[in-house]
């Protein structure tokens, strides 16, 4: 069996494509945050807290852009911190129904790309 062809038959997101070290770094950051505050307390945030996460995201991105790659408070890369804050903002967007996930375009593109990989013509 061809792994690539087999995986293209599956329409589930391929979570194995995410770098394991990235996932581990994000988990480390969230573990520190859990012990410092409370585990999963970011899920209790309100719409008013969105600016907090946006500001934190911008501060970490700015630090990275200035050449500081590791957060001095946590020892975690700033870009991992950016990702955490983006995740929180996305969670709040959905929590307050600023958008509702719609997989229509994703599913259409996935089908198109699968057909292209399998050598079928696309009409």
Short mmCIF file of N, CA, C and O in Angstrom, two decimals:
data_model
loop_
_atom_site.label_atom_id
_atom_site.label_comp_id
_atom_site.label_asym_id
_atom_site.label_seq_id
_atom_site.Cartn_x
_atom_site.Cartn_y
_atom_site.Cartn_z
N UNK A 1 0.83 -1.18 0.00
CA UNK A 1 0.00 0.00 0.00
C UNK A 1 0.87 1.25 0.00
O UNK A 1 1.86 1.30 0.68
N UNK A 2 0.44 2.22 -0.72
CA UNK A 2 1.13 3.50 -0.79
C UNK A 2 0.59 4.40 0.31
O UNK A 2 -0.59 4.73 0.32
N UNK A 3 1.46 4.83 1.24
CA UNK A 3 1.02 5.64 2.37
C UNK A 3 0.34 6.91 1.90
O UNK A 3 -0.72 7.27 2.38
N UNK A 4 0.94 7.60 0.93
CA UNK A 4 0.39 8.88 0.47
C UNK A 4 -0.99 8.68 -0.12
O UNK A 4 -1.92 9.41 0.19
N UNK A 5 -1.14 7.66 -0.95
CA UNK A 5 -2.44 7.41 -1.57
C UNK A 5 -3.47 7.02 -0.53
O UNK A 5 -4.60 7.48 -0.55
N UNK A 6 -3.08 6.17 0.43
CA UNK A 6 -3.99 5.75 1.48
C UNK A 6 -4.44 6.95 2.32
O UNK A 6 -5.60 7.08 2.66
N UNK A 7 -3.50 7.85 2.65
CA UNK A 7 -3.86 8.99 3.50
C UNK A 7 -4.75 9.97 2.74
O UNK A 7 -5.52 10.69 3.34
N UNK A 8 -4.66 9.98 1.42
CA UNK A 8 -5.50 10.89 0.66
C UNK A 8 -6.94 10.41 0.56
O UNK A 8 -7.83 11.19 0.26
N UNK A 9 -7.17 9.15 0.85
CA UNK A 9 -8.53 8.64 0.85
C UNK A 9 -9.26 9.14 2.09
O UNK A 9 -10.46 9.33 2.08
N UNK A 10 -8.53 9.38 3.14
CA UNK A 10 -9.08 9.82 4.41
C UNK A 10 -9.33 11.33 4.37
O UNK A 10 -8.46 12.08 4.02
N UNK A 11 -10.51 11.77 4.77
CA UNK A 11 -10.79 13.21 4.77
C UNK A 11 -10.59 13.84 6.14
O UNK A 11 -10.83 15.02 6.31
N UNK A 12 -10.18 13.06 7.12
CA UNK A 12 -9.91 13.62 8.44
C UNK A 12 -8.62 14.43 8.38
O UNK A 12 -7.70 14.09 7.65
N UNK A 13 -8.55 15.51 9.18
CA UNK A 13 -7.30 16.28 9.21
C UNK A 13 -6.14 15.39 9.63
O UNK A 13 -6.29 14.55 10.53
N UNK A 14 -5.03 15.57 8.99
CA UNK A 14 -3.85 14.75 9.26
C UNK A 14 -3.02 15.44 10.35
O UNK A 14 -2.10 16.20 10.07
N UNK A 15 -3.37 15.16 11.59
CA UNK A 15 -2.71 15.82 12.71
C UNK A 15 -1.23 15.47 12.80
O UNK A 15 -0.45 16.22 13.39
N UNK A 16 -0.84 14.39 12.18
CA UNK A 16 0.57 14.00 12.17
C UNK A 16 1.43 14.98 11.37
O UNK A 16 2.65 14.95 11.46
N UNK A 17 0.79 15.87 10.62
CA UNK A 17 1.55 16.86 9.84
C UNK A 17 2.09 17.99 10.72
O UNK A 17 2.98 18.73 10.31
N UNK A 18 1.54 18.13 11.92
CA UNK A 18 2.02 19.18 12.83
C UNK A 18 3.29 18.70 13.50
O UNK A 18 3.34 17.59 14.04
N UNK A 19 4.31 19.54 13.47
CA UNK A 19 5.60 19.20 14.05
C UNK A 19 5.46 18.81 15.52
O UNK A 19 4.93 19.60 16.32
N UNK A 20 5.89 17.61 15.89
CA UNK A 20 5.75 17.16 17.28
C UNK A 20 6.45 18.08 18.29
O UNK A 20 5.95 18.29 19.38
N UNK A 21 7.60 18.64 17.91
CA UNK A 21 8.30 19.55 18.82
C UNK A 21 7.49 20.82 19.05
O UNK A 21 7.50 21.39 20.14
N UNK A 22 6.77 21.26 18.01
CA UNK A 22 5.91 22.43 18.13
C UNK A 22 4.78 22.13 19.13
O UNK A 22 4.51 22.92 20.03
N UNK A 23 4.14 20.98 18.95
CA UNK A 23 3.05 20.58 19.87
C UNK A 23 3.57 20.49 21.30
O UNK A 23 2.90 20.94 22.24
N UNK A 24 4.77 19.92 21.44
CA UNK A 24 5.33 19.75 22.78
C UNK A 24 5.65 21.11 23.42
O UNK A 24 5.39 21.32 24.60
N UNK A 25 6.19 22.03 22.64
CA UNK A 25 6.49 23.37 23.16
C UNK A 25 5.21 24.10 23.57
O UNK A 25 5.18 24.77 24.61
N UNK A 26 4.16 23.97 22.77
CA UNK A 26 2.88 24.58 23.12
C UNK A 26 2.34 23.96 24.41
O UNK A 26 1.85 24.67 25.30
N UNK A 27 2.45 22.65 24.53
CA UNK A 27 2.00 21.98 25.75
C UNK A 27 2.82 22.42 26.96
O UNK A 27 2.28 22.59 28.06
N UNK A 28 4.13 22.63 26.78
CA UNK A 28 4.97 23.12 27.88
C UNK A 28 4.48 24.49 28.35
O UNK A 28 4.36 24.75 29.55
N UNK A 29 4.24 25.38 27.39
CA UNK A 29 3.76 26.72 27.72
C UNK A 29 2.43 26.65 28.48
O UNK A 29 2.23 27.31 29.49
N UNK A 30 1.52 25.81 27.99
CA UNK A 30 0.22 25.68 28.63
C UNK A 30 0.32 25.01 30.00
O UNK A 30 -0.46 25.30 30.90
N UNK A 31 1.30 24.13 30.17
CA UNK A 31 1.54 23.52 31.48
C UNK A 31 2.02 24.56 32.48
O UNK A 31 1.51 24.64 33.61
N UNK A 32 2.97 25.39 32.06
CA UNK A 32 3.43 26.48 32.94
C UNK A 32 2.26 27.39 33.31
O UNK A 32 2.10 27.75 34.47
N UNK A 33 1.48 27.76 32.30
CA UNK A 33 0.32 28.63 32.54
C UNK A 33 -0.68 27.99 33.47
O UNK A 33 -1.28 28.66 34.32
N UNK A 34 -0.88 26.69 33.33
CA UNK A 34 -1.81 25.98 34.19
C UNK A 34 -1.39 26.00 35.65
O UNK A 34 -2.22 26.17 36.55
N UNK A 35 -0.08 25.84 35.88
CA UNK A 35 0.40 25.89 37.26
C UNK A 35 0.44 27.32 37.80
O UNK A 35 0.18 27.55 38.98
N UNK A 36 0.74 28.29 36.92
CA UNK A 36 0.80 29.69 37.36
C UNK A 36 -0.60 30.22 37.67
O UNK A 36 -0.80 30.93 38.65
N UNK A 37 -1.55 29.91 36.81
CA UNK A 37 -2.94 30.40 36.97
C UNK A 37 -3.80 29.20 37.37
O UNK A 37 -3.75 28.76 38.49
N UNK A 38 -4.55 28.70 36.43
CA UNK A 38 -5.33 27.48 36.59
C UNK A 38 -5.35 26.79 35.23
O UNK A 38 -5.31 27.46 34.20
N UNK A 39 -5.46 25.48 35.22
CA UNK A 39 -5.49 24.76 33.95
C UNK A 39 -6.79 25.10 33.21
O UNK A 39 -7.87 25.10 33.79
N UNK A 40 -6.63 25.41 31.95
CA UNK A 40 -7.74 25.75 31.06
C UNK A 40 -8.49 27.01 31.45
O UNK A 40 -9.59 27.24 30.96
N UNK A 41 -7.90 27.86 32.28
CA UNK A 41 -8.60 29.10 32.65
C UNK A 41 -8.77 30.04 31.46
O UNK A 41 -9.68 30.87 31.45
N UNK A 42 -7.97 29.87 30.43
CA UNK A 42 -8.09 30.71 29.25
C UNK A 42 -9.45 30.49 28.57
O UNK A 42 -9.95 31.37 27.90
N UNK A 43 -10.05 29.34 28.81
CA UNK A 43 -11.37 29.06 28.24
C UNK A 43 -12.47 29.84 28.96
O UNK A 43 -13.59 29.94 28.46
N UNK A 44 -12.16 30.40 30.11
CA UNK A 44 -13.13 31.19 30.86
C UNK A 44 -13.09 32.67 30.48
O UNK A 44 -13.86 33.47 31.02
N UNK A 45 -12.20 33.02 29.59
CA UNK A 45 -12.04 34.42 29.19
C UNK A 45 -13.35 34.96 28.59
O UNK A 45 -14.16 34.21 28.05
N UNK A 46 -13.51 36.26 28.71
CA UNK A 46 -14.69 36.93 28.18
C UNK A 46 -14.31 37.74 26.95
O UNK A 46 -13.12 37.88 26.62
N UNK A 47 -15.30 38.28 26.30
CA UNK A 47 -15.05 39.11 25.11
C UNK A 47 -14.14 40.29 25.46
O UNK A 47 -13.33 40.71 24.64
N UNK A 48 -14.25 40.79 26.68
CA UNK A 48 -13.40 41.91 27.12
C UNK A 48 -11.93 41.51 27.21
O UNK A 48 -11.05 42.35 27.14
N UNK A 49 -11.66 40.21 27.36
CA UNK A 49 -10.29 39.72 27.47
C UNK A 49 -9.60 39.59 26.11
O UNK A 49 -8.39 39.35 26.06
N UNK A 50 -10.35 39.74 25.04
CA UNK A 50 -9.76 39.55 23.71
C UNK A 50 -8.59 40.50 23.48
O UNK A 50 -7.58 40.10 22.90
N UNK A 51 -8.70 41.74 23.97
CA UNK A 51 -7.61 42.69 23.77
C UNK A 51 -6.35 42.25 24.52
O UNK A 51 -5.23 42.49 24.06
N UNK A 52 -6.52 41.58 25.65
CA UNK A 52 -5.37 41.05 26.40
C UNK A 52 -4.60 40.04 25.56
O UNK A 52 -3.37 40.11 25.45
N UNK A 53 -5.32 39.11 24.95
CA UNK A 53 -4.66 38.09 24.13
C UNK A 53 -4.06 38.70 22.87
O UNK A 53 -2.98 38.30 22.43
N UNK A 54 -4.75 39.67 22.29
CA UNK A 54 -4.22 40.34 21.09
C UNK A 54 -2.94 41.10 21.42
O UNK A 54 -1.95 41.03 20.69
N UNK A 55 -2.95 41.83 22.55
CA UNK A 55 -1.76 42.57 22.95
C UNK A 55 -0.59 41.64 23.25
O UNK A 55 0.56 41.91 22.86
N UNK A 56 -0.87 40.53 23.92
CA UNK A 56 0.20 39.56 24.23
C UNK A 56 0.76 38.97 22.94
O UNK A 56 1.98 38.83 22.79
N UNK A 57 -0.12 38.64 22.01
CA UNK A 57 0.32 38.11 20.71
C UNK A 57 1.27 39.11 20.04
O UNK A 57 2.36 38.74 19.58
N UNK A 58 0.86 40.37 20.01
CA UNK A 58 1.68 41.42 19.36
C UNK A 58 3.02 41.61 20.08
O UNK A 58 4.05 41.79 19.42
N UNK A 59 3.01 41.57 21.41
CA UNK A 59 4.27 41.73 22.15
C UNK A 59 5.25 40.60 21.85
O UNK A 59 6.44 40.83 21.63
N UNK A 60 4.74 39.37 21.80
CA UNK A 60 5.62 38.23 21.50
C UNK A 60 6.13 38.30 20.06
O UNK A 60 7.29 38.00 19.79
N UNK A 61 5.28 38.70 19.15
CA UNK A 61 5.70 38.82 17.75
C UNK A 61 6.74 39.93 17.60
O UNK A 61 7.74 39.76 16.89
N UNK A 62 6.53 41.04 18.28
CA UNK A 62 7.50 42.14 18.23
C UNK A 62 8.85 41.71 18.81
O UNK A 62 9.90 42.01 18.23
N UNK A 63 8.83 41.00 19.92
CA UNK A 63 10.08 40.51 20.51
C UNK A 63 10.82 39.62 19.52
O UNK A 63 12.04 39.76 19.33
N UNK A 64 10.09 38.73 18.86
CA UNK A 64 10.70 37.87 17.85
C UNK A 64 11.27 38.70 16.71
O UNK A 64 12.41 38.47 16.27
N UNK A 65 10.52 39.67 16.24
CA UNK A 65 10.98 40.52 15.13
C UNK A 65 12.22 41.32 15.51
O UNK A 65 13.01 41.66 14.64
N UNK A 66 12.39 41.60 16.79
CA UNK A 66 13.57 42.35 17.25
C UNK A 66 14.76 41.43 17.51
O UNK A 66 15.81 41.89 17.95
N UNK A 67 14.58 40.12 17.28
CA UNK A 67 15.70 39.19 17.43
C UNK A 67 15.74 38.46 18.76
O UNK A 67 16.70 37.74 19.05
N UNK A 68 14.72 38.61 19.59
CA UNK A 68 14.65 37.86 20.84
C UNK A 68 13.74 36.66 20.59
O UNK A 68 12.54 36.80 20.45
N UNK A 69 14.32 35.50 20.48
CA UNK A 69 13.57 34.33 20.04
C UNK A 69 12.95 33.52 21.18
O UNK A 69 11.98 32.81 20.99
N UNK A 70 13.53 33.64 22.37
CA UNK A 70 13.05 32.88 23.52
C UNK A 70 12.49 33.85 24.56
O UNK A 70 13.14 34.83 24.92
N UNK A 71 11.29 33.57 25.05
CA UNK A 71 10.66 34.38 26.09
C UNK A 71 11.43 34.21 27.39
O UNK A 71 11.63 33.08 27.85
N UNK A 72 11.87 35.31 27.96
CA UNK A 72 12.69 35.25 29.18
C UNK A 72 11.91 34.77 30.40
O UNK A 72 12.49 34.26 31.34
N UNK A 73 10.59 34.93 30.39
CA UNK A 73 9.78 34.51 31.54
C UNK A 73 9.51 33.01 31.57
O UNK A 73 9.29 32.44 32.63
N UNK A 74 9.48 32.39 30.39
CA UNK A 74 9.10 30.97 30.32
C UNK A 74 10.16 30.05 29.73
O UNK A 74 10.11 28.84 29.94
N UNK A 75 11.10 30.61 28.96
CA UNK A 75 12.07 29.78 28.26
C UNK A 75 11.49 29.14 27.00
O UNK A 75 12.12 28.30 26.37
N UNK A 76 10.28 29.54 26.64
CA UNK A 76 9.57 29.01 25.47
C UNK A 76 9.75 30.00 24.31
O UNK A 76 9.74 31.21 24.53
N UNK A 77 9.90 29.51 23.08
CA UNK A 77 10.02 30.44 21.95
C UNK A 77 8.82 31.40 21.85
O UNK A 77 7.67 31.01 22.09
N UNK A 78 9.12 32.64 21.52
CA UNK A 78 8.07 33.65 21.38
C UNK A 78 7.01 33.24 20.36
O UNK A 78 5.83 33.53 20.55
N UNK A 79 7.42 32.56 19.30
CA UNK A 79 6.43 32.17 18.29
C UNK A 79 5.45 31.13 18.83
O UNK A 79 4.29 31.08 18.38
N UNK A 80 5.86 30.34 19.79
CA UNK A 80 4.93 29.41 20.44
C UNK A 80 3.92 30.23 21.25
O UNK A 80 2.72 29.94 21.26
N UNK A 81 4.41 31.28 21.92
CA UNK A 81 3.51 32.16 22.68
C UNK A 81 2.53 32.87 21.75
O UNK A 81 1.35 33.03 22.09
N UNK A 82 3.00 33.27 20.57
CA UNK A 82 2.12 33.87 19.57
C UNK A 82 1.01 32.88 19.22
O UNK A 82 -0.18 33.23 19.17
N UNK A 83 1.38 31.63 19.01
CA UNK A 83 0.42 30.60 18.65
C UNK A 83 -0.61 30.39 19.75
O UNK A 83 -1.81 30.26 19.47
N UNK A 84 -0.16 30.37 20.99
CA UNK A 84 -1.10 30.20 22.10
C UNK A 84 -2.13 31.33 22.11
O UNK A 84 -3.33 31.10 22.24
N UNK A 85 -1.64 32.56 21.96
CA UNK A 85 -2.56 33.70 21.98
C UNK A 85 -3.50 33.69 20.78
O UNK A 85 -4.68 34.04 20.91
N UNK A 86 -3.02 33.25 19.63
CA UNK A 86 -3.90 33.11 18.46
C UNK A 86 -4.96 32.05 18.71
O UNK A 86 -6.13 32.23 18.34
N UNK A 87 -4.57 30.95 19.37
CA UNK A 87 -5.53 29.91 19.71
C UNK A 87 -6.61 30.46 20.64
O UNK A 87 -7.80 30.18 20.47
N UNK A 88 -6.20 31.25 21.62
CA UNK A 88 -7.17 31.84 22.55
C UNK A 88 -8.13 32.77 21.82
O UNK A 88 -9.34 32.74 22.07
N UNK A 89 -7.60 33.59 20.92
CA UNK A 89 -8.46 34.49 20.16
C UNK A 89 -9.44 33.72 19.28
O UNK A 89 -10.62 34.08 19.19
N UNK A 90 -8.96 32.66 18.66
CA UNK A 90 -9.83 31.84 17.83
C UNK A 90 -10.93 31.20 18.69
O UNK A 90 -12.10 31.17 18.31
N UNK A 91 -10.55 30.71 19.85
CA UNK A 91 -11.52 30.11 20.77
C UNK A 91 -12.60 31.13 21.16
O UNK A 91 -13.80 30.82 21.15
N UNK A 92 -12.17 32.36 21.47
CA UNK A 92 -13.12 33.40 21.86
C UNK A 92 -14.01 33.82 20.69
O UNK A 92 -15.20 34.08 20.87
N UNK A 93 -13.43 33.88 19.50
CA UNK A 93 -14.24 34.17 18.30
C UNK A 93 -15.39 33.18 18.17
O UNK A 93 -16.53 33.56 17.91
N UNK A 94 -15.07 31.91 18.36
CA UNK A 94 -16.11 30.87 18.25
C UNK A 94 -17.05 30.92 19.45
O UNK A 94 -18.27 30.78 19.28
N UNK A 95 -16.51 31.15 20.63
CA UNK A 95 -17.32 31.21 21.85
C UNK A 95 -18.39 32.30 21.73
O UNK A 95 -19.53 32.10 22.13
N UNK A 96 -18.01 33.44 21.18
CA UNK A 96 -18.93 34.56 21.05
C UNK A 96 -19.56 34.63 19.66
O UNK A 96 -20.10 35.64 19.26
N UNK A 97 -19.45 33.52 18.93
CA UNK A 97 -20.09 33.34 17.64
C UNK A 97 -19.78 34.47 16.65
O UNK A 97 -20.63 34.92 15.91
N UNK A 98 -18.52 34.93 16.69
CA UNK A 98 -18.08 35.91 15.71
C UNK A 98 -17.93 35.25 14.35
O UNK A 98 -17.96 35.90 13.32
N UNK A 99 -17.75 33.95 14.38
CA UNK A 99 -17.82 33.14 13.17
C UNK A 99 -18.20 31.73 13.56
O UNK A 99 -18.00 31.31 14.69
N UNK A 100 -18.78 31.04 12.64
CA UNK A 100 -19.15 29.64 12.85
C UNK A 100 -18.33 28.82 11.86
O UNK A 100 -18.35 29.11 10.66
N UNK A 101 -17.57 27.85 12.35
CA UNK A 101 -16.74 27.05 11.44
C UNK A 101 -17.57 26.47 10.29
O UNK A 101 -18.66 25.93 10.50
N UNK A 102 -17.06 26.64 9.09
CA UNK A 102 -17.72 26.13 7.89
C UNK A 102 -16.67 25.40 7.07
O UNK A 102 -15.74 26.01 6.56
N UNK A 103 -16.80 24.10 6.96
CA UNK A 103 -15.80 23.29 6.27
C UNK A 103 -16.11 23.09 4.78
O UNK A 103 -15.45 22.30 4.12
N UNK A 104 -17.07 23.84 4.27
CA UNK A 104 -17.46 23.67 2.87
C UNK A 104 -16.28 23.90 1.93
O UNK A 104 -16.02 23.06 1.05
N UNK A 105 -15.58 25.00 2.08
CA UNK A 105 -14.45 25.30 1.20
C UNK A 105 -13.33 24.29 1.42
O UNK A 105 -12.74 23.78 0.46
N UNK A 106 -13.04 23.97 2.69
CA UNK A 106 -12.01 22.97 2.99
C UNK A 106 -12.32 21.66 2.29
O UNK A 106 -11.46 21.07 1.63
N UNK A 107 -13.54 21.17 2.44
CA UNK A 107 -13.92 19.88 1.84
C UNK A 107 -13.84 19.93 0.31
O UNK A 107 -13.39 18.96 -0.32
N UNK A 108 -14.24 21.04 -0.28
CA UNK A 108 -14.17 21.18 -1.74
C UNK A 108 -12.71 21.15 -2.21
O UNK A 108 -12.37 20.45 -3.16
N UNK A 109 -11.85 21.91 -1.52
CA UNK A 109 -10.43 21.95 -1.90
C UNK A 109 -9.77 20.60 -1.65
O UNK A 109 -8.96 20.15 -2.46
N UNK A 110 -10.11 19.95 -0.55
CA UNK A 110 -9.54 18.64 -0.25
C UNK A 110 -9.88 17.65 -1.35
O UNK A 110 -9.02 16.92 -1.85
N UNK A 111 -11.12 17.64 -1.79
CA UNK A 111 -11.54 16.75 -2.87
C UNK A 111 -10.77 17.06 -4.16
O UNK A 111 -10.28 16.17 -4.84
N UNK A 112 -10.66 18.35 -4.44
CA UNK A 112 -9.94 18.78 -5.65
C UNK A 112 -8.48 18.33 -5.60
O UNK A 112 -7.96 17.78 -6.57
N UNK A 113 -7.82 18.55 -4.47
CA UNK A 113 -6.41 18.18 -4.35
C UNK A 113 -6.22 16.67 -4.38
O UNK A 113 -5.26 16.17 -4.96
N UNK A 114 -7.13 15.94 -3.75
CA UNK A 114 -7.06 14.48 -3.79
C UNK A 114 -7.17 13.97 -5.21
O UNK A 114 -6.40 13.09 -5.63
N UNK A 115 -8.12 14.51 -5.95
CA UNK A 115 -8.30 14.08 -7.34
C UNK A 115 -7.06 14.40 -8.16
O UNK A 115 -6.63 13.59 -8.99
N UNK A 116 -6.46 15.53 -7.93
CA UNK A 116 -5.24 15.90 -8.65
C UNK A 116 -4.11 14.93 -8.30
O UNK A 116 -3.38 14.48 -9.18
N UNK A 117 -3.97 14.59 -7.01
CA UNK A 117 -2.92 13.65 -6.59
C UNK A 117 -3.15 12.27 -7.17
O UNK A 117 -2.22 11.55 -7.47
N UNK A 118 -4.41 11.88 -7.32
CA UNK A 118 -4.74 10.55 -7.85
C UNK A 118 -4.79 10.53 -9.37
O UNK A 118 -5.13 9.51 -9.95
N UNK A 119 -4.49 11.66 -10.02
CA UNK A 119 -4.41 11.69 -11.47
C UNK A 119 -5.75 11.80 -12.19
O UNK A 119 -5.82 11.57 -13.39
N UNK A 120 -6.78 12.17 -11.47
CA UNK A 120 -8.09 12.33 -12.12
C UNK A 120 -8.23 13.76 -12.61
O UNK A 120 -7.67 14.69 -12.03
N UNK A 121 -8.98 13.93 -13.67
CA UNK A 121 -9.22 15.29 -14.15
C UNK A 121 -10.25 15.96 -13.26
O UNK A 121 -11.12 15.33 -12.68
N UNK A 122 -10.14 17.27 -13.15
CA UNK A 122 -11.04 18.05 -12.32
C UNK A 122 -11.89 18.92 -13.22
O UNK A 122 -11.37 19.66 -14.06
N UNK A 123 -13.18 18.81 -13.10
CA UNK A 123 -14.09 19.64 -13.90
C UNK A 123 -14.83 20.61 -13.03
O UNK A 123 -15.22 20.41 -11.98
#
